[in-house]
Amino acid sequence: MKIGDLEFKPFISRDEISKSVKALAARLEQDYTGKTPTFLVILNGAFMFASDLVKNYKGDCKLSFMRLASYQGTHTTGKVKAYLEAEQLKNKDIIIVEDIVDTGNSIEYLIKHLQAQNPKSYRIVSLFHKPDAYKKTYPIDYIGINIPDKFILGYGLDYDGLGRNLPDVYQLKTS
Ligand SMILES: O=P(O)(O)OC[C@H]1O[C@H](OP(=O)(O)OP(=O)(O)O)[C@H](O)[C@@H]1O
Ligand code: HPA
């Protein structure tokens, strides 16, 4: 399948994604019993995952949104910026919602930013993780699916803004 100027092949189906999202919601529900966590959704990529995750999360919860961006094309620029501040996170149990943790640059930035705001607690949930590309040591608390170090798109993840609307996930074809 051609997206922009690149060829992609089917990689993870919507059914597999759905199973993983439900399993993550169930784990979080158990771990946050009696609490009212705030899901801090990292835009843009996490919008679809976050929507399905909170629909499957049965306990009380709140939602907050933050915009970061570092990727251009299929490569990280290494620089991460916060574009839109989330509301006050002080004294809250924060669950950072990411679509993917790749090199870890974004999550590192986010954690530093979050620590400065003194939340009661914070953990990370990421639907996808590339362990071979991860350059940081901070543990990712909840991982949906570990994937190889190859560029993917679909289910919120984009290539130059394209492909976010696809319900399945595709992997870049490499020769
Ligand atoms: O671990 P890393 O190497 O930092 O990569 C992960 C980050 O990259 C993507 O965001 P991006 O900066 O592309 O913005 P987007 O969510 O708007 O697509 C993704 O949503 C993560 O936030
Ligand atoms: O593999 C990826 N695809 C899309 N966006 C990304 N952001 C980090 N890694 C990726």
Short mmCIF file of N, CA and C and ligand atoms in Angstrom, two decimals:
data_model
loop_
_atom_site.label_atom_id
_atom_site.label_comp_id
_atom_site.label_asym_id
_atom_site.label_seq_id
_atom_site.Cartn_x
_atom_site.Cartn_y
_atom_site.Cartn_z
N MET A 1 0.83 -1.19 0.00
CA MET A 1 0.00 0.00 0.00
C MET A 1 0.88 1.25 0.00
N LYS A 2 0.56 2.19 -0.86
CA LYS A 2 1.39 3.40 -0.93
C LYS A 2 0.79 4.53 -0.08
N ILE A 3 1.61 5.08 0.80
CA ILE A 3 1.20 6.24 1.61
C ILE A 3 2.26 7.31 1.36
N GLY A 4 1.83 8.44 0.81
CA GLY A 4 2.80 9.45 0.41
C GLY A 4 3.71 8.82 -0.64
N ASP A 5 5.03 8.88 -0.40
CA ASP A 5 5.98 8.31 -1.38
C ASP A 5 6.52 6.94 -0.95
N LEU A 6 5.95 6.35 0.11
CA LEU A 6 6.51 5.10 0.64
C LEU A 6 5.54 3.93 0.55
N GLU A 7 6.09 2.71 0.51
CA GLU A 7 5.30 1.48 0.45
C GLU A 7 5.21 0.86 1.84
N PHE A 8 4.02 0.52 2.24
CA PHE A 8 3.80 -0.12 3.55
C PHE A 8 3.10 -1.46 3.36
N LYS A 9 3.31 -2.38 4.34
CA LYS A 9 2.62 -3.69 4.28
C LYS A 9 1.85 -3.89 5.58
N PRO A 10 0.75 -4.68 5.54
CA PRO A 10 -0.04 -4.92 6.75
C PRO A 10 0.84 -5.52 7.85
N PHE A 11 0.64 -5.05 9.08
CA PHE A 11 1.51 -5.49 10.18
C PHE A 11 0.70 -5.96 11.39
N ILE A 12 -0.16 -5.11 11.93
CA ILE A 12 -0.96 -5.51 13.11
C ILE A 12 -2.43 -5.17 12.83
N SER A 13 -3.28 -6.19 12.96
CA SER A 13 -4.69 -6.01 12.60
C SER A 13 -5.46 -5.28 13.69
N ARG A 14 -6.61 -4.73 13.31
CA ARG A 14 -7.47 -4.03 14.28
C ARG A 14 -7.90 -4.96 15.40
N ASP A 15 -8.09 -6.27 15.10
CA ASP A 15 -8.50 -7.23 16.14
C ASP A 15 -7.40 -7.41 17.18
N GLU A 16 -6.19 -7.53 16.69
CA GLU A 16 -5.06 -7.69 17.61
C GLU A 16 -4.89 -6.44 18.48
N ILE A 17 -5.06 -5.28 17.85
CA ILE A 17 -4.96 -4.01 18.58
C ILE A 17 -6.05 -3.96 19.65
N SER A 18 -7.26 -4.30 19.26
CA SER A 18 -8.39 -4.25 20.18
C SER A 18 -8.17 -5.14 21.40
N LYS A 19 -7.65 -6.35 21.16
CA LYS A 19 -7.36 -7.27 22.29
C LYS A 19 -6.33 -6.64 23.23
N SER A 20 -5.32 -6.05 22.65
CA SER A 20 -4.25 -5.46 23.45
C SER A 20 -4.77 -4.26 24.27
N VAL A 21 -5.61 -3.44 23.65
CA VAL A 21 -6.16 -2.26 24.32
C VAL A 21 -7.04 -2.70 25.50
N LYS A 22 -7.85 -3.73 25.27
CA LYS A 22 -8.73 -4.23 26.34
C LYS A 22 -7.91 -4.79 27.50
N ALA A 23 -6.85 -5.50 27.18
CA ALA A 23 -5.99 -6.07 28.23
C ALA A 23 -5.32 -4.96 29.04
N LEU A 24 -4.89 -3.90 28.36
CA LEU A 24 -4.27 -2.76 29.06
C LEU A 24 -5.28 -2.07 29.97
N ALA A 25 -6.50 -1.86 29.47
CA ALA A 25 -7.54 -1.21 30.28
C ALA A 25 -7.84 -2.04 31.52
N ALA A 26 -7.89 -3.34 31.36
CA ALA A 26 -8.18 -4.23 32.51
C ALA A 26 -7.07 -4.16 33.55
N ARG A 27 -5.83 -4.16 33.10
CA ARG A 27 -4.69 -4.06 34.04
C ARG A 27 -4.73 -2.73 34.80
N LEU A 28 -4.99 -1.65 34.07
CA LEU A 28 -5.03 -0.32 34.70
C LEU A 28 -6.18 -0.24 35.70
N GLU A 29 -7.32 -0.79 35.31
CA GLU A 29 -8.50 -0.78 36.19
C GLU A 29 -8.17 -1.45 37.52
N GLN A 30 -7.48 -2.56 37.43
CA GLN A 30 -7.10 -3.29 38.63
C GLN A 30 -6.12 -2.49 39.49
N ASP A 31 -5.13 -1.90 38.83
CA ASP A 31 -4.08 -1.19 39.57
C ASP A 31 -4.55 0.14 40.13
N TYR A 32 -5.60 0.72 39.55
CA TYR A 32 -6.09 2.03 40.01
C TYR A 32 -7.44 1.93 40.73
N THR A 33 -7.75 0.74 41.23
CA THR A 33 -8.99 0.56 41.99
C THR A 33 -9.03 1.53 43.16
N GLY A 34 -10.14 2.24 43.34
CA GLY A 34 -10.27 3.17 44.46
C GLY A 34 -9.65 4.53 44.20
N LYS A 35 -9.01 4.69 43.03
CA LYS A 35 -8.41 5.98 42.67
C LYS A 35 -9.14 6.58 41.46
N THR A 36 -8.90 7.85 41.24
CA THR A 36 -9.46 8.50 40.04
C THR A 36 -8.28 9.06 39.24
N PRO A 37 -7.68 8.21 38.39
CA PRO A 37 -6.51 8.69 37.65
C PRO A 37 -6.87 9.69 36.56
N THR A 38 -5.88 10.50 36.18
CA THR A 38 -6.04 11.39 35.03
C THR A 38 -5.23 10.81 33.87
N PHE A 39 -5.91 10.46 32.80
CA PHE A 39 -5.21 10.02 31.60
C PHE A 39 -4.68 11.25 30.88
N LEU A 40 -3.36 11.35 30.79
CA LEU A 40 -2.74 12.47 30.09
C LEU A 40 -2.39 12.01 28.68
N VAL A 41 -3.22 12.40 27.74
CA VAL A 41 -3.11 11.91 26.36
C VAL A 41 -2.11 12.77 25.58
N ILE A 42 -1.11 12.12 25.01
CA ILE A 42 -0.09 12.85 24.27
C ILE A 42 -0.48 12.90 22.79
N LEU A 43 -0.86 14.09 22.37
CA LEU A 43 -1.33 14.30 20.99
C LEU A 43 -0.13 14.45 20.05
N ASN A 44 -0.28 14.20 18.75
CA ASN A 44 -1.53 13.79 18.14
C ASN A 44 -1.72 12.27 18.14
N GLY A 45 -0.60 11.56 18.07
CA GLY A 45 -0.63 10.13 17.75
C GLY A 45 -1.52 9.28 18.64
N ALA A 46 -1.64 9.65 19.93
CA ALA A 46 -2.33 8.78 20.89
C ALA A 46 -3.85 8.94 20.89
N PHE A 47 -4.38 9.80 19.99
CA PHE A 47 -5.82 10.10 20.10
C PHE A 47 -6.69 8.86 19.93
N MET A 48 -6.34 7.98 19.00
CA MET A 48 -7.20 6.83 18.72
C MET A 48 -7.08 5.78 19.82
N PHE A 49 -5.85 5.53 20.23
CA PHE A 49 -5.58 4.59 21.33
C PHE A 49 -6.27 5.08 22.60
N ALA A 50 -6.12 6.37 22.91
CA ALA A 50 -6.69 6.92 24.15
C ALA A 50 -8.21 6.77 24.14
N SER A 51 -8.82 7.03 23.00
CA SER A 51 -10.27 6.91 22.89
C SER A 51 -10.72 5.49 23.18
N ASP A 52 -10.08 4.51 22.58
CA ASP A 52 -10.45 3.11 22.81
C ASP A 52 -10.10 2.67 24.24
N LEU A 53 -8.97 3.17 24.75
CA LEU A 53 -8.55 2.78 26.10
C LEU A 53 -9.56 3.25 27.15
N VAL A 54 -9.95 4.51 27.08
CA VAL A 54 -10.86 5.02 28.12
C VAL A 54 -12.28 4.45 27.97
N LYS A 55 -12.65 4.09 26.74
CA LYS A 55 -13.97 3.46 26.55
C LYS A 55 -14.00 2.09 27.22
N ASN A 56 -12.83 1.47 27.31
CA ASN A 56 -12.75 0.14 27.94
C ASN A 56 -12.42 0.21 29.43
N TYR A 57 -12.10 1.40 29.92
CA TYR A 57 -11.75 1.60 31.34
C TYR A 57 -13.03 1.92 32.10
N LYS A 58 -13.42 1.02 33.02
CA LYS A 58 -14.74 1.15 33.65
C LYS A 58 -14.75 2.03 34.90
N GLY A 59 -13.59 2.27 35.49
CA GLY A 59 -13.53 3.05 36.73
C GLY A 59 -13.67 4.55 36.47
N ASP A 60 -13.74 5.34 37.56
CA ASP A 60 -13.75 6.80 37.44
C ASP A 60 -12.39 7.25 36.91
N CYS A 61 -12.39 8.20 36.02
CA CYS A 61 -11.12 8.76 35.53
C CYS A 61 -11.36 10.13 34.93
N LYS A 62 -10.26 10.87 34.76
CA LYS A 62 -10.34 12.17 34.10
C LYS A 62 -9.40 12.14 32.89
N LEU A 63 -9.56 13.13 32.03
CA LEU A 63 -8.73 13.19 30.83
C LEU A 63 -8.09 14.57 30.69
N SER A 64 -6.84 14.57 30.25
CA SER A 64 -6.15 15.82 29.98
C SER A 64 -5.30 15.58 28.72
N PHE A 65 -4.97 16.65 28.01
CA PHE A 65 -4.29 16.48 26.72
C PHE A 65 -3.05 17.35 26.63
N MET A 66 -2.03 16.82 25.97
CA MET A 66 -0.80 17.59 25.79
C MET A 66 -0.25 17.30 24.40
N ARG A 67 0.29 18.32 23.79
CA ARG A 67 0.80 18.16 22.43
C ARG A 67 2.32 18.20 22.42
N LEU A 68 2.95 17.15 21.92
CA LEU A 68 4.40 17.13 21.71
C LEU A 68 4.65 16.83 20.24
N ALA A 69 5.80 17.17 19.74
CA ALA A 69 6.13 16.74 18.38
C ALA A 69 7.62 16.74 18.16
N SER A 70 8.14 15.70 17.55
CA SER A 70 9.56 15.65 17.23
C SER A 70 9.82 14.97 15.89
N TYR A 71 8.87 14.17 15.41
CA TYR A 71 9.13 13.40 14.18
C TYR A 71 8.89 14.21 12.93
N GLN A 72 9.79 14.04 11.96
CA GLN A 72 9.57 14.61 10.63
C GLN A 72 9.83 13.47 9.67
N GLY A 73 8.86 13.15 8.83
CA GLY A 73 9.01 11.99 7.96
C GLY A 73 9.08 10.74 8.81
N THR A 74 10.07 9.89 8.55
CA THR A 74 10.16 8.63 9.31
C THR A 74 11.27 8.68 10.35
N HIS A 75 11.89 9.84 10.57
CA HIS A 75 12.99 9.91 11.53
C HIS A 75 12.75 10.96 12.61
N THR A 76 13.24 10.64 13.80
CA THR A 76 13.12 11.60 14.89
C THR A 76 14.10 12.74 14.66
N THR A 77 13.70 13.95 15.04
CA THR A 77 14.62 15.08 14.96
C THR A 77 15.47 15.17 16.22
N GLY A 78 15.11 14.37 17.23
CA GLY A 78 15.85 14.39 18.48
C GLY A 78 15.44 15.53 19.40
N LYS A 79 14.71 16.48 18.85
CA LYS A 79 14.26 17.62 19.66
C LYS A 79 12.77 17.46 19.95
N VAL A 80 12.40 17.64 21.18
CA VAL A 80 11.00 17.51 21.54
C VAL A 80 10.54 18.80 22.20
N LYS A 81 9.37 19.26 21.81
CA LYS A 81 8.84 20.50 22.39
C LYS A 81 7.43 20.28 22.89
N ALA A 82 7.09 20.90 23.98
CA ALA A 82 5.70 20.90 24.40
C ALA A 82 5.01 22.05 23.69
N TYR A 83 3.93 21.77 23.03
CA TYR A 83 3.23 22.83 22.31
C TYR A 83 2.01 23.34 23.06
N LEU A 84 1.44 22.46 23.85
CA LEU A 84 0.20 22.85 24.50
C LEU A 84 0.24 22.28 25.91
N GLU A 85 0.15 23.13 26.87
CA GLU A 85 0.26 22.69 28.25
C GLU A 85 -1.00 21.96 28.70
N ALA A 86 -0.79 20.87 29.43
CA ALA A 86 -1.93 20.22 30.06
C ALA A 86 -2.32 21.06 31.27
N GLU A 87 -3.52 20.85 31.76
CA GLU A 87 -3.95 21.58 32.95
C GLU A 87 -3.12 21.11 34.16
N GLN A 88 -3.26 21.77 35.28
CA GLN A 88 -2.50 21.45 36.50
C GLN A 88 -2.49 19.94 36.81
N LEU A 89 -1.31 19.40 37.04
CA LEU A 89 -1.21 17.96 37.29
C LEU A 89 -0.84 17.68 38.76
N LYS A 90 -0.65 18.74 39.52
CA LYS A 90 -0.26 18.64 40.93
C LYS A 90 -1.22 17.74 41.71
N ASN A 91 -0.63 16.83 42.51
CA ASN A 91 -1.40 15.94 43.39
C ASN A 91 -2.35 14.99 42.66
N LYS A 92 -2.10 14.76 41.39
CA LYS A 92 -2.97 13.84 40.64
C LYS A 92 -2.22 12.55 40.32
N ASP A 93 -3.00 11.47 40.19
CA ASP A 93 -2.42 10.20 39.72
C ASP A 93 -2.49 10.23 38.19
N ILE A 94 -1.32 10.40 37.56
CA ILE A 94 -1.28 10.60 36.12
C ILE A 94 -0.94 9.30 35.40
N ILE A 95 -1.70 9.01 34.37
CA ILE A 95 -1.35 7.91 33.46
C ILE A 95 -1.06 8.54 32.10
N ILE A 96 0.22 8.58 31.73
CA ILE A 96 0.61 9.13 30.44
C ILE A 96 0.21 8.14 29.35
N VAL A 97 -0.53 8.62 28.37
CA VAL A 97 -0.99 7.73 27.29
C VAL A 97 -0.25 8.06 26.00
N GLU A 98 0.59 7.12 25.57
CA GLU A 98 1.36 7.27 24.33
C GLU A 98 0.94 6.21 23.33
N ASP A 99 0.96 6.55 22.06
CA ASP A 99 0.74 5.52 21.02
C ASP A 99 1.98 4.66 20.88
N ILE A 100 3.18 5.28 20.95
CA ILE A 100 4.41 4.52 20.79
C ILE A 100 5.54 5.15 21.59
N VAL A 101 6.35 4.31 22.22
CA VAL A 101 7.63 4.76 22.78
C VAL A 101 8.70 4.13 21.90
N ASP A 102 9.44 4.99 21.19
CA ASP A 102 10.43 4.55 20.20
C ASP A 102 11.82 4.80 20.80
N THR A 103 12.46 5.93 20.50
CA THR A 103 13.78 6.22 21.09
C THR A 103 13.67 6.58 22.57
N GLY A 104 12.50 7.07 22.97
CA GLY A 104 12.30 7.49 24.35
C GLY A 104 12.51 8.98 24.56
N ASN A 105 12.89 9.71 23.51
CA ASN A 105 13.12 11.16 23.64
C ASN A 105 11.88 11.89 24.15
N SER A 106 10.73 11.55 23.57
CA SER A 106 9.50 12.25 23.95
C SER A 106 9.15 11.98 25.40
N ILE A 107 9.24 10.71 25.79
CA ILE A 107 8.84 10.33 27.14
C ILE A 107 9.80 10.93 28.18
N GLU A 108 11.07 11.01 27.83
CA GLU A 108 12.04 11.61 28.75
C GLU A 108 11.70 13.09 28.99
N TYR A 109 11.41 13.78 27.91
CA TYR A 109 11.04 15.18 28.02
C TYR A 109 9.80 15.33 28.91
N LEU A 110 8.85 14.46 28.63
CA LEU A 110 7.57 14.52 29.33
C LEU A 110 7.74 14.27 30.83
N ILE A 111 8.55 13.29 31.17
CA ILE A 111 8.75 12.95 32.57
C ILE A 111 9.39 14.13 33.31
N LYS A 112 10.37 14.76 32.68
CA LYS A 112 11.00 15.93 33.31
C LYS A 112 9.97 17.04 33.54
N HIS A 113 9.17 17.24 32.54
CA HIS A 113 8.13 18.27 32.59
C HIS A 113 7.13 17.97 33.70
N LEU A 114 6.78 16.69 33.79
CA LEU A 114 5.77 16.23 34.74
C LEU A 114 6.28 16.31 36.18
N GLN A 115 7.53 15.89 36.36
CA GLN A 115 8.11 15.91 37.71
C GLN A 115 8.08 17.31 38.29
N ALA A 116 8.31 18.30 37.45
CA ALA A 116 8.32 19.70 37.90
C ALA A 116 6.94 20.14 38.38
N GLN A 117 5.91 19.41 37.98
CA GLN A 117 4.54 19.78 38.36
C GLN A 117 4.04 19.04 39.59
N ASN A 118 4.90 18.20 40.19
CA ASN A 118 4.57 17.46 41.42
C ASN A 118 3.26 16.68 41.38
N PRO A 119 3.11 15.76 40.45
CA PRO A 119 1.91 14.90 40.50
C PRO A 119 2.05 13.93 41.68
N LYS A 120 0.93 13.37 42.12
CA LYS A 120 0.99 12.40 43.22
C LYS A 120 1.75 11.15 42.75
N SER A 121 1.44 10.72 41.54
CA SER A 121 2.13 9.57 40.94
C SER A 121 2.03 9.69 39.43
N TYR A 122 2.94 9.00 38.72
CA TYR A 122 2.77 8.94 37.27
C TYR A 122 3.31 7.62 36.74
N ARG A 123 2.60 7.08 35.79
CA ARG A 123 3.01 5.88 35.08
C ARG A 123 2.75 6.09 33.60
N ILE A 124 3.36 5.22 32.80
CA ILE A 124 3.22 5.35 31.34
C ILE A 124 2.50 4.13 30.78
N VAL A 125 1.54 4.37 29.91
CA VAL A 125 0.98 3.28 29.12
C VAL A 125 1.23 3.60 27.65
N SER A 126 1.84 2.64 26.95
CA SER A 126 2.09 2.83 25.53
C SER A 126 1.59 1.61 24.76
N LEU A 127 0.83 1.86 23.71
CA LEU A 127 0.31 0.74 22.93
C LEU A 127 1.45 -0.02 22.26
N PHE A 128 2.38 0.74 21.66
CA PHE A 128 3.51 0.09 20.98
C PHE A 128 4.83 0.54 21.63
N HIS A 129 5.81 -0.36 21.56
CA HIS A 129 7.14 -0.03 22.07
C HIS A 129 8.17 -0.73 21.19
N LYS A 130 9.25 0.04 20.87
CA LYS A 130 10.36 -0.56 20.11
C LYS A 130 11.55 -0.72 21.06
N PRO A 131 11.66 -1.88 21.72
CA PRO A 131 12.74 -2.04 22.71
C PRO A 131 14.13 -1.87 22.11
N ASP A 132 14.32 -2.25 20.84
CA ASP A 132 15.66 -2.14 20.23
C ASP A 132 16.05 -0.71 19.88
N ALA A 133 15.05 0.19 19.81
CA ALA A 133 15.34 1.58 19.49
C ALA A 133 15.42 2.45 20.75
N TYR A 134 14.95 1.89 21.87
CA TYR A 134 14.84 2.66 23.12
C TYR A 134 16.22 2.98 23.68
N LYS A 135 16.48 4.29 23.87
CA LYS A 135 17.82 4.71 24.31
C LYS A 135 17.85 5.14 25.78
N LYS A 136 16.70 5.06 26.44
CA LYS A 136 16.61 5.55 27.82
C LYS A 136 16.51 4.37 28.77
N THR A 137 16.50 4.67 30.06
CA THR A 137 16.42 3.59 31.05
C THR A 137 15.10 3.61 31.81
N TYR A 138 14.33 4.69 31.61
CA TYR A 138 13.08 4.80 32.36
C TYR A 138 12.14 3.66 31.97
N PRO A 139 11.59 2.90 32.97
CA PRO A 139 10.73 1.77 32.62
C PRO A 139 9.38 2.22 32.06
N ILE A 140 8.92 1.54 31.04
CA ILE A 140 7.57 1.80 30.50
C ILE A 140 6.64 0.84 31.24
N ASP A 141 5.75 1.40 32.06
CA ASP A 141 4.98 0.58 33.02
C ASP A 141 4.01 -0.39 32.33
N TYR A 142 3.32 0.09 31.32
CA TYR A 142 2.33 -0.76 30.65
C TYR A 142 2.58 -0.69 29.14
N ILE A 143 2.95 -1.85 28.57
CA ILE A 143 3.22 -1.91 27.12
C ILE A 143 2.21 -2.85 26.48
N GLY A 144 1.58 -2.38 25.39
CA GLY A 144 0.64 -3.24 24.68
C GLY A 144 1.38 -4.28 23.86
N ILE A 145 2.12 -3.82 22.84
CA ILE A 145 2.78 -4.74 21.91
C ILE A 145 4.21 -4.24 21.63
N ASN A 146 5.19 -5.11 21.89
CA ASN A 146 6.57 -4.80 21.53
C ASN A 146 6.76 -5.09 20.04
N ILE A 147 7.41 -4.17 19.34
CA ILE A 147 7.59 -4.33 17.89
C ILE A 147 9.05 -4.09 17.51
N PRO A 148 9.47 -4.62 16.33
CA PRO A 148 10.84 -4.38 15.89
C PRO A 148 11.07 -2.92 15.51
N ASP A 149 12.33 -2.55 15.36
CA ASP A 149 12.72 -1.17 15.07
C ASP A 149 12.49 -0.84 13.60
N LYS A 150 11.22 -0.83 13.20
CA LYS A 150 10.87 -0.44 11.83
C LYS A 150 9.71 0.53 11.89
N PHE A 151 9.66 1.47 10.97
CA PHE A 151 8.64 2.52 11.00
C PHE A 151 7.26 1.94 10.73
N ILE A 152 6.29 2.36 11.54
CA ILE A 152 4.91 1.91 11.35
C ILE A 152 3.97 3.11 11.21
N LEU A 153 2.78 2.84 10.70
CA LEU A 153 1.75 3.88 10.66
C LEU A 153 0.37 3.25 10.74
N GLY A 154 -0.62 4.09 11.06
CA GLY A 154 -2.00 3.64 11.22
C GLY A 154 -2.39 3.72 12.68
N TYR A 155 -3.71 3.67 12.95
CA TYR A 155 -4.23 3.72 14.31
C TYR A 155 -3.64 4.91 15.10
N GLY A 156 -3.66 6.06 14.46
CA GLY A 156 -3.18 7.28 15.11
C GLY A 156 -1.77 7.67 14.70
N LEU A 157 -0.96 6.68 14.31
CA LEU A 157 0.44 6.99 13.94
C LEU A 157 0.51 7.41 12.47
N ASP A 158 1.36 8.39 12.20
CA ASP A 158 1.38 8.98 10.85
C ASP A 158 2.73 8.89 10.18
N TYR A 159 2.69 9.08 8.86
CA TYR A 159 3.88 9.39 8.08
C TYR A 159 3.60 10.74 7.44
N ASP A 160 4.32 11.75 7.89
CA ASP A 160 4.09 13.12 7.42
C ASP A 160 2.62 13.51 7.43
N GLY A 161 1.95 13.16 8.51
CA GLY A 161 0.54 13.54 8.68
C GLY A 161 -0.45 12.58 8.06
N LEU A 162 0.04 11.64 7.25
CA LEU A 162 -0.86 10.70 6.57
C LEU A 162 -0.97 9.39 7.34
N GLY A 163 -2.12 8.73 7.22
CA GLY A 163 -2.28 7.36 7.74
C GLY A 163 -2.85 7.26 9.13
N ARG A 164 -3.05 8.38 9.81
CA ARG A 164 -3.55 8.33 11.20
C ARG A 164 -4.93 7.68 11.30
N ASN A 165 -5.72 7.82 10.23
CA ASN A 165 -7.11 7.34 10.24
C ASN A 165 -7.23 5.84 10.00
N LEU A 166 -6.17 5.17 9.63
CA LEU A 166 -6.27 3.74 9.31
C LEU A 166 -6.53 2.92 10.57
N PRO A 167 -7.51 2.01 10.54
CA PRO A 167 -7.83 1.22 11.74
C PRO A 167 -6.82 0.11 12.04
N ASP A 168 -6.03 -0.28 11.02
CA ASP A 168 -4.99 -1.30 11.22
C ASP A 168 -3.62 -0.63 11.16
N VAL A 169 -2.59 -1.37 11.58
CA VAL A 169 -1.24 -0.80 11.57
C VAL A 169 -0.41 -1.44 10.45
N TYR A 170 0.36 -0.60 9.76
CA TYR A 170 1.19 -1.03 8.63
C TYR A 170 2.65 -0.76 8.94
N GLN A 171 3.51 -1.57 8.31
CA GLN A 171 4.95 -1.40 8.53
C GLN A 171 5.62 -0.99 7.22
N LEU A 172 6.61 -0.13 7.32
CA LEU A 172 7.35 0.31 6.14
C LEU A 172 8.02 -0.89 5.48
N LYS A 173 7.85 -1.00 4.16
CA LYS A 173 8.50 -2.08 3.41
C LYS A 173 9.96 -1.72 3.23
N THR A 174 10.85 -2.61 3.60
CA THR A 174 12.27 -2.35 3.38
C THR A 174 12.80 -3.46 2.49
N SER A 175 13.66 -3.10 1.51
CA SER A 175 14.12 -4.12 0.57
C SER A 175 15.41 -4.76 1.05
O1 LIG B 1 10.15 7.68 21.62
P1 LIG B 1 10.26 8.71 20.52
O2 LIG B 1 11.39 8.38 19.55
O3 LIG B 1 10.33 10.11 21.02
O4 LIG B 1 8.95 8.57 19.60
C1 LIG B 1 7.66 8.53 20.14
C2 LIG B 1 6.88 9.79 19.88
O5 LIG B 1 6.83 10.05 18.47
C3 LIG B 1 5.48 10.23 18.06
O6 LIG B 1 5.09 11.55 18.16
P2 LIG B 1 5.48 12.69 17.11
O7 LIG B 1 6.57 13.50 17.70
O8 LIG B 1 5.72 12.08 15.76
O9 LIG B 1 4.15 13.57 17.07
P3 LIG B 1 2.66 13.10 16.72
O10 LIG B 1 2.17 12.29 17.92
O11 LIG B 1 1.91 14.37 16.57
O12 LIG B 1 2.70 12.27 15.47
C4 LIG B 1 4.70 9.40 19.08
O13 LIG B 1 3.36 9.83 19.18
C5 LIG B 1 5.46 9.59 20.35
O14 LIG B 1 5.03 10.73 21.07
O1 HPA B 2 7.34 4.05 13.87
C1 HPA B 2 6.76 5.16 14.03
N1 HPA B 2 5.73 5.56 13.23
C2 HPA B 2 5.09 6.74 13.36
N2 HPA B 2 5.42 7.64 14.29
C3 HPA B 2 6.44 7.31 15.13
N3 HPA B 2 6.94 8.02 16.16
C4 HPA B 2 7.92 7.28 16.68
N4 HPA B 2 8.08 6.11 16.02
C5 HPA B 2 7.13 6.10 15.04
#
